[in-house]
Short mmCIF file of C-alpha atoms in Angstrom, two decimals:
data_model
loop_
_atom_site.label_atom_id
_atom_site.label_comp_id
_atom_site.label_asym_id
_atom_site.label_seq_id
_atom_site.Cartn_x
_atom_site.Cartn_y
_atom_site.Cartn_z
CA UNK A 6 43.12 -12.69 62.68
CA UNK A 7 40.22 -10.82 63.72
CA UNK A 8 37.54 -9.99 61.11
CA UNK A 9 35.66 -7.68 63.41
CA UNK A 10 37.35 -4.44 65.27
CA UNK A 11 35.64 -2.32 68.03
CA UNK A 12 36.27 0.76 69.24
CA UNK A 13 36.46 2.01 71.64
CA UNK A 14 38.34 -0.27 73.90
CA UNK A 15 37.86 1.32 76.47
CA UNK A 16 34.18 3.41 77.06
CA UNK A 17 34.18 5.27 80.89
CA UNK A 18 30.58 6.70 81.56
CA UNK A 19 29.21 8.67 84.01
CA UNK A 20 25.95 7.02 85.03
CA UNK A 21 23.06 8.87 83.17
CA UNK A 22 24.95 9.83 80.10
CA UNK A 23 24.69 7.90 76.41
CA UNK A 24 27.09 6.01 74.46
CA UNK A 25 27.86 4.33 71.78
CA UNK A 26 30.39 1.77 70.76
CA UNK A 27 31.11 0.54 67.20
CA UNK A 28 32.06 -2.50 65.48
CA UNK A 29 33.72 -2.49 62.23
CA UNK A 30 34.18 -5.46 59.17
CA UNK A 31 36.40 -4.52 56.00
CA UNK A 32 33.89 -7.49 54.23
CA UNK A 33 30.63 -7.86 54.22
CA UNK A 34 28.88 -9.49 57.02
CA UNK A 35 26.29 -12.03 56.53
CA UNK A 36 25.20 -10.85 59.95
CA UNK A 37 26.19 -9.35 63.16
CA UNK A 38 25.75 -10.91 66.92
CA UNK A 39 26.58 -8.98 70.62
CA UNK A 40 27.38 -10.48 73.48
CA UNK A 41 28.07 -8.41 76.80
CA UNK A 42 30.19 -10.03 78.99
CA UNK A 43 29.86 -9.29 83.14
CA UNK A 44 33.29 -8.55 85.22
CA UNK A 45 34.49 -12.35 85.97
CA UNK A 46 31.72 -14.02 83.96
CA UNK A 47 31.26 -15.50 80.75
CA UNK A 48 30.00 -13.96 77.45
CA UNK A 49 26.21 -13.67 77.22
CA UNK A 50 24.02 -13.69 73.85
CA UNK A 51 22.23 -9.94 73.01
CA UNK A 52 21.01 -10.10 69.80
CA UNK A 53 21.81 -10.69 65.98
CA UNK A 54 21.08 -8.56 63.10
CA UNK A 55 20.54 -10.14 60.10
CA UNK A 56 19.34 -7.58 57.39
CA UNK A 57 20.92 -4.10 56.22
CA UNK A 58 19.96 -1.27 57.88
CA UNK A 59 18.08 -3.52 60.53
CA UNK A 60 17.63 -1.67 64.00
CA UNK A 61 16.86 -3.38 67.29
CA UNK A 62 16.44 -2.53 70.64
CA UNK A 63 16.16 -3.67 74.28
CA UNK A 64 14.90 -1.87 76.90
CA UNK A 65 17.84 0.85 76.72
CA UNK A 66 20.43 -0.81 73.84
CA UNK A 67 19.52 -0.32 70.68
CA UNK A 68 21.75 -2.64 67.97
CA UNK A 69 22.00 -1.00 65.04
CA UNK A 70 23.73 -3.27 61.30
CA UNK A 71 24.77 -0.72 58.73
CA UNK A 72 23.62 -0.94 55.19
CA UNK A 73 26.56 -2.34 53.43
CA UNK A 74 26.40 -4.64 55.84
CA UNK A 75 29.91 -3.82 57.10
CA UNK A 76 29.53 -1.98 60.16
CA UNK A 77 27.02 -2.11 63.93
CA UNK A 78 26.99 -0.61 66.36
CA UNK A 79 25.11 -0.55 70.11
CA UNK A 80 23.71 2.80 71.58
CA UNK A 81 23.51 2.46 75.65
CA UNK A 82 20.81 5.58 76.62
CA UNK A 83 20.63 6.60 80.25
CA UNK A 84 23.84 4.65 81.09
CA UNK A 85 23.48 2.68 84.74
CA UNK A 86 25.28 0.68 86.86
CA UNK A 87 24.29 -2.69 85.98
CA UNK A 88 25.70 -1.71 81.92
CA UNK A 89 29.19 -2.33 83.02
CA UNK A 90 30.73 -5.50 81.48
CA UNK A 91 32.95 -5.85 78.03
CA UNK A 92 30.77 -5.84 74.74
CA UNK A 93 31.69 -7.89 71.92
CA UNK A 94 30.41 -8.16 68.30
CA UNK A 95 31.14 -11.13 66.44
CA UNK A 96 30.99 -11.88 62.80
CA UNK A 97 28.51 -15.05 62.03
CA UNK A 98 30.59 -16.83 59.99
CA UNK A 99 31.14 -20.67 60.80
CA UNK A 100 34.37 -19.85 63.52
CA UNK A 101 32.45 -16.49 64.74
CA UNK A 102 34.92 -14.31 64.66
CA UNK A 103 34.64 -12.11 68.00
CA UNK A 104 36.04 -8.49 68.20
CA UNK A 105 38.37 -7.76 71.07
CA UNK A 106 35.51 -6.12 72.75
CA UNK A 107 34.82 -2.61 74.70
CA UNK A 108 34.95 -2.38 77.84
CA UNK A 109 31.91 -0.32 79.76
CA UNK A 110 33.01 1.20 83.44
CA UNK A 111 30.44 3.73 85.03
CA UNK A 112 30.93 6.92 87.25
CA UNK A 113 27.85 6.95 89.66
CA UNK B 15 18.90 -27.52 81.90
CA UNK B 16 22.60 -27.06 82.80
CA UNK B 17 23.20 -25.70 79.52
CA UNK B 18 27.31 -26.05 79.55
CA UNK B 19 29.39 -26.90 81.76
CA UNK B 20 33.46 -26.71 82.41
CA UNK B 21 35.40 -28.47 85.07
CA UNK B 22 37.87 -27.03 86.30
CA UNK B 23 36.82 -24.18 87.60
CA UNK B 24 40.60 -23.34 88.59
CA UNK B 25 43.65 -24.90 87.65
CA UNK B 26 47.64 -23.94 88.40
CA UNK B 27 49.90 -25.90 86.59
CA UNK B 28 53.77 -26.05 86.36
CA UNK B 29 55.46 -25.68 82.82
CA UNK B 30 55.75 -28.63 81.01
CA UNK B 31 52.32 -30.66 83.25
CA UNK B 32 49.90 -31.91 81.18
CA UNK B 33 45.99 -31.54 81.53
CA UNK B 34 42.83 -31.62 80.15
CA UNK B 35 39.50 -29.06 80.53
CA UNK B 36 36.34 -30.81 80.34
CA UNK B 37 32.89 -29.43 78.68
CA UNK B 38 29.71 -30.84 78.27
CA UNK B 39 26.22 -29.34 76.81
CA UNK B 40 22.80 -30.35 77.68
CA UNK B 41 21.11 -28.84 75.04
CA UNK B 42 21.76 -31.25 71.67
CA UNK B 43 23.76 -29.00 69.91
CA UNK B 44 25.77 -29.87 66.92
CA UNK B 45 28.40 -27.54 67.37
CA UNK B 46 30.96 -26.91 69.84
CA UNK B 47 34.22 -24.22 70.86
CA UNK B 48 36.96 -24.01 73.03
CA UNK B 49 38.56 -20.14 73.01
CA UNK B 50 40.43 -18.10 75.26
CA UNK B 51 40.04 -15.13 76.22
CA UNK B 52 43.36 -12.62 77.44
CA UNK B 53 43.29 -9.22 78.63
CA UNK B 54 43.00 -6.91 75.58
CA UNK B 55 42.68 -9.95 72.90
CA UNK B 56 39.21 -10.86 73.19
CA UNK B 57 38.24 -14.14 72.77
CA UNK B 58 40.23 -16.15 69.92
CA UNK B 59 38.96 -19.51 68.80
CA UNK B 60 41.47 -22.65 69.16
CA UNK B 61 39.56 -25.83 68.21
CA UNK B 62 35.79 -26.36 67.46
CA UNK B 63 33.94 -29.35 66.41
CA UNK B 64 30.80 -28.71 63.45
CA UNK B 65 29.63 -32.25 64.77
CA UNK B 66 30.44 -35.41 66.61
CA UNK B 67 33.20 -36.88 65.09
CA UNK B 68 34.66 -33.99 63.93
CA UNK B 69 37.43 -30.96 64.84
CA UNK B 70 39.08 -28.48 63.06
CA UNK B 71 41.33 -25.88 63.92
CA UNK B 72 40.64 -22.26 64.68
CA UNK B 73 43.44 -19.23 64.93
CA UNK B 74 45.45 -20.23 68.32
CA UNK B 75 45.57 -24.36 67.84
CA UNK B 76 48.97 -24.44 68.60
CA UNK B 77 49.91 -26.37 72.11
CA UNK B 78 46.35 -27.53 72.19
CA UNK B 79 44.22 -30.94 71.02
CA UNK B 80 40.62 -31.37 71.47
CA UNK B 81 38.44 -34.51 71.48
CA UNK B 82 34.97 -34.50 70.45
CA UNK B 83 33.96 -37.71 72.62
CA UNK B 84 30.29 -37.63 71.90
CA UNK B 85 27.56 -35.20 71.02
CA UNK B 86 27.61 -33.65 74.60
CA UNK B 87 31.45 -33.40 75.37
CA UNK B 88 34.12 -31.65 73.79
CA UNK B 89 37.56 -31.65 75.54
CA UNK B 90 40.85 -29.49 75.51
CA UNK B 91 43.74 -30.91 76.50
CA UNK B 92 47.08 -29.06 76.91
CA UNK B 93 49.85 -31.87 76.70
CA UNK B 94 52.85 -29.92 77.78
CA UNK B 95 51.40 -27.03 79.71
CA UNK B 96 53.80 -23.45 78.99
CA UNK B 97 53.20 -19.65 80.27
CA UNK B 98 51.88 -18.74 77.49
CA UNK B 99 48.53 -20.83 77.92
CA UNK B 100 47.80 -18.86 80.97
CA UNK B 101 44.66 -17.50 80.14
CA UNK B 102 40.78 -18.06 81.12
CA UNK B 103 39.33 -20.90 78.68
CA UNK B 104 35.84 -21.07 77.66
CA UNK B 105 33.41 -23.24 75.95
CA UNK B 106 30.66 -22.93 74.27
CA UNK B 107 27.62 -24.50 71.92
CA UNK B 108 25.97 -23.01 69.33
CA UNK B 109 22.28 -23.77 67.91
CA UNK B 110 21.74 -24.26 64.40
CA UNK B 111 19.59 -22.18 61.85
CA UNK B 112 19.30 -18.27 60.84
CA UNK B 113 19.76 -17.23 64.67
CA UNK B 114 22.96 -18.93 65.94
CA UNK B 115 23.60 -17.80 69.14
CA UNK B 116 26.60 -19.12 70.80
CA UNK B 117 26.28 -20.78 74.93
CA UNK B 118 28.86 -20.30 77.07
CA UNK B 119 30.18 -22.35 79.70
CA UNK B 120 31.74 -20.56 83.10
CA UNK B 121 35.26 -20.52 82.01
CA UNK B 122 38.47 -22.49 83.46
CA UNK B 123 41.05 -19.96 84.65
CA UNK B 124 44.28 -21.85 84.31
CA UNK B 125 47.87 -20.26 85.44
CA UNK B 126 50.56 -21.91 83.84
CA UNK B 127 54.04 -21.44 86.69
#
């Protein structure tokens, strides 16, 4: 099964507003990777974290790993249009595990 | 670069057809995926190759076989096509080292009557 769980599954924004979405591991990760996924595409690298309590961003995502190493999560500021696709987190061990994913819709 | 590619793009099949989705990866990678990816369930890993000459199964193998033909292509082949395979397929490399990150191809959407 799964070694990675998101939530929410579901995120609806109105454009403007913040939000966060969280991925969750009952082990400890060796790291943590994000892929956003656009409405009838195909799953798109965002990052990987690699150390605990590491904190990345782009532009207005910032990725953060937790320090046990068992939990990220992705902070969306100033939410627009062009966020709206399914995030996934996926676990980097040799299968990569993905989560089933949240998926972003946006009130203009 | 074409990075990878799938062919189909489409495919409708009737229970109990046969058929195989192509993939192939410009990029010299090692490593190789097929998953699929239904509403609600993510995307769950069926076959994946660590190198040429080799496959091993990941959670959903069942009603699937994969061929790892040379470094570039990795195929899926469903061999008696059912409903429950209807689902969008992807594939995707992966480069090696600390930062991994996984390339995916455009995805097969296959509906199984």
């Amino acid at each position: 099964g799964q070694q990675v769980m998101q939530i929410p599954q579901y995120q609806h924004v109105q454009e403007g507003e913040d939000f966060t979405t969280y991925c969750n591991s009952s082990t400890t990760l060796s790291n943590i990777q994000w892929y956003k996924q656009r409405p009838g595409g195909h799953p798109v690298f965002l990052i990987q974290l690699v150390k605990s309590g590491e904190v990345k961003k782009q532009k207005r995502l910032t990725f953060q790993f937790g320090e046990a190493k068992k939990n990220s999560s992705l902070h969306i500021t100033a939410t627009q249009t062009t966020d709206v696709g399914t995030y996934f987190c996926a676990s980097n061990d040799y299968k990569l595990s993905f989560g089933a994913g949240t998926t972003v819709t946006v009130r203009a | 670069n074409a990075g990878v590619t799938q062919t189909p793009k489409f495919q409708v099949l009737k229970t109990g057809q046969s058929m195989t989705l192509q993939c192939a990866q410009d990029m010299n990678h090692n490593s190789m995926y097929w998953y699929r990816q239904d509403p609600g369930m993510g995307l769950r890993l069926i076959y994946y190759s660590a190198s040429e000459g080799t496959t091993d199964k990941g959670e959903v193998p069942n009603g699937y076989n994969v061929s790892r033909l040379n470094k570039r292509e990795f195929s899926l082949r469903l061999e008696s096509a059912a409903p429950s395979q209807t689902s969008v397929y992807f594939c995707a490399s992966r480069t090696q080292g600390i930062y991994n990150e996984q390339f995916f191809g455009p995805g097969t959407r296959l509906t199984v009557l």
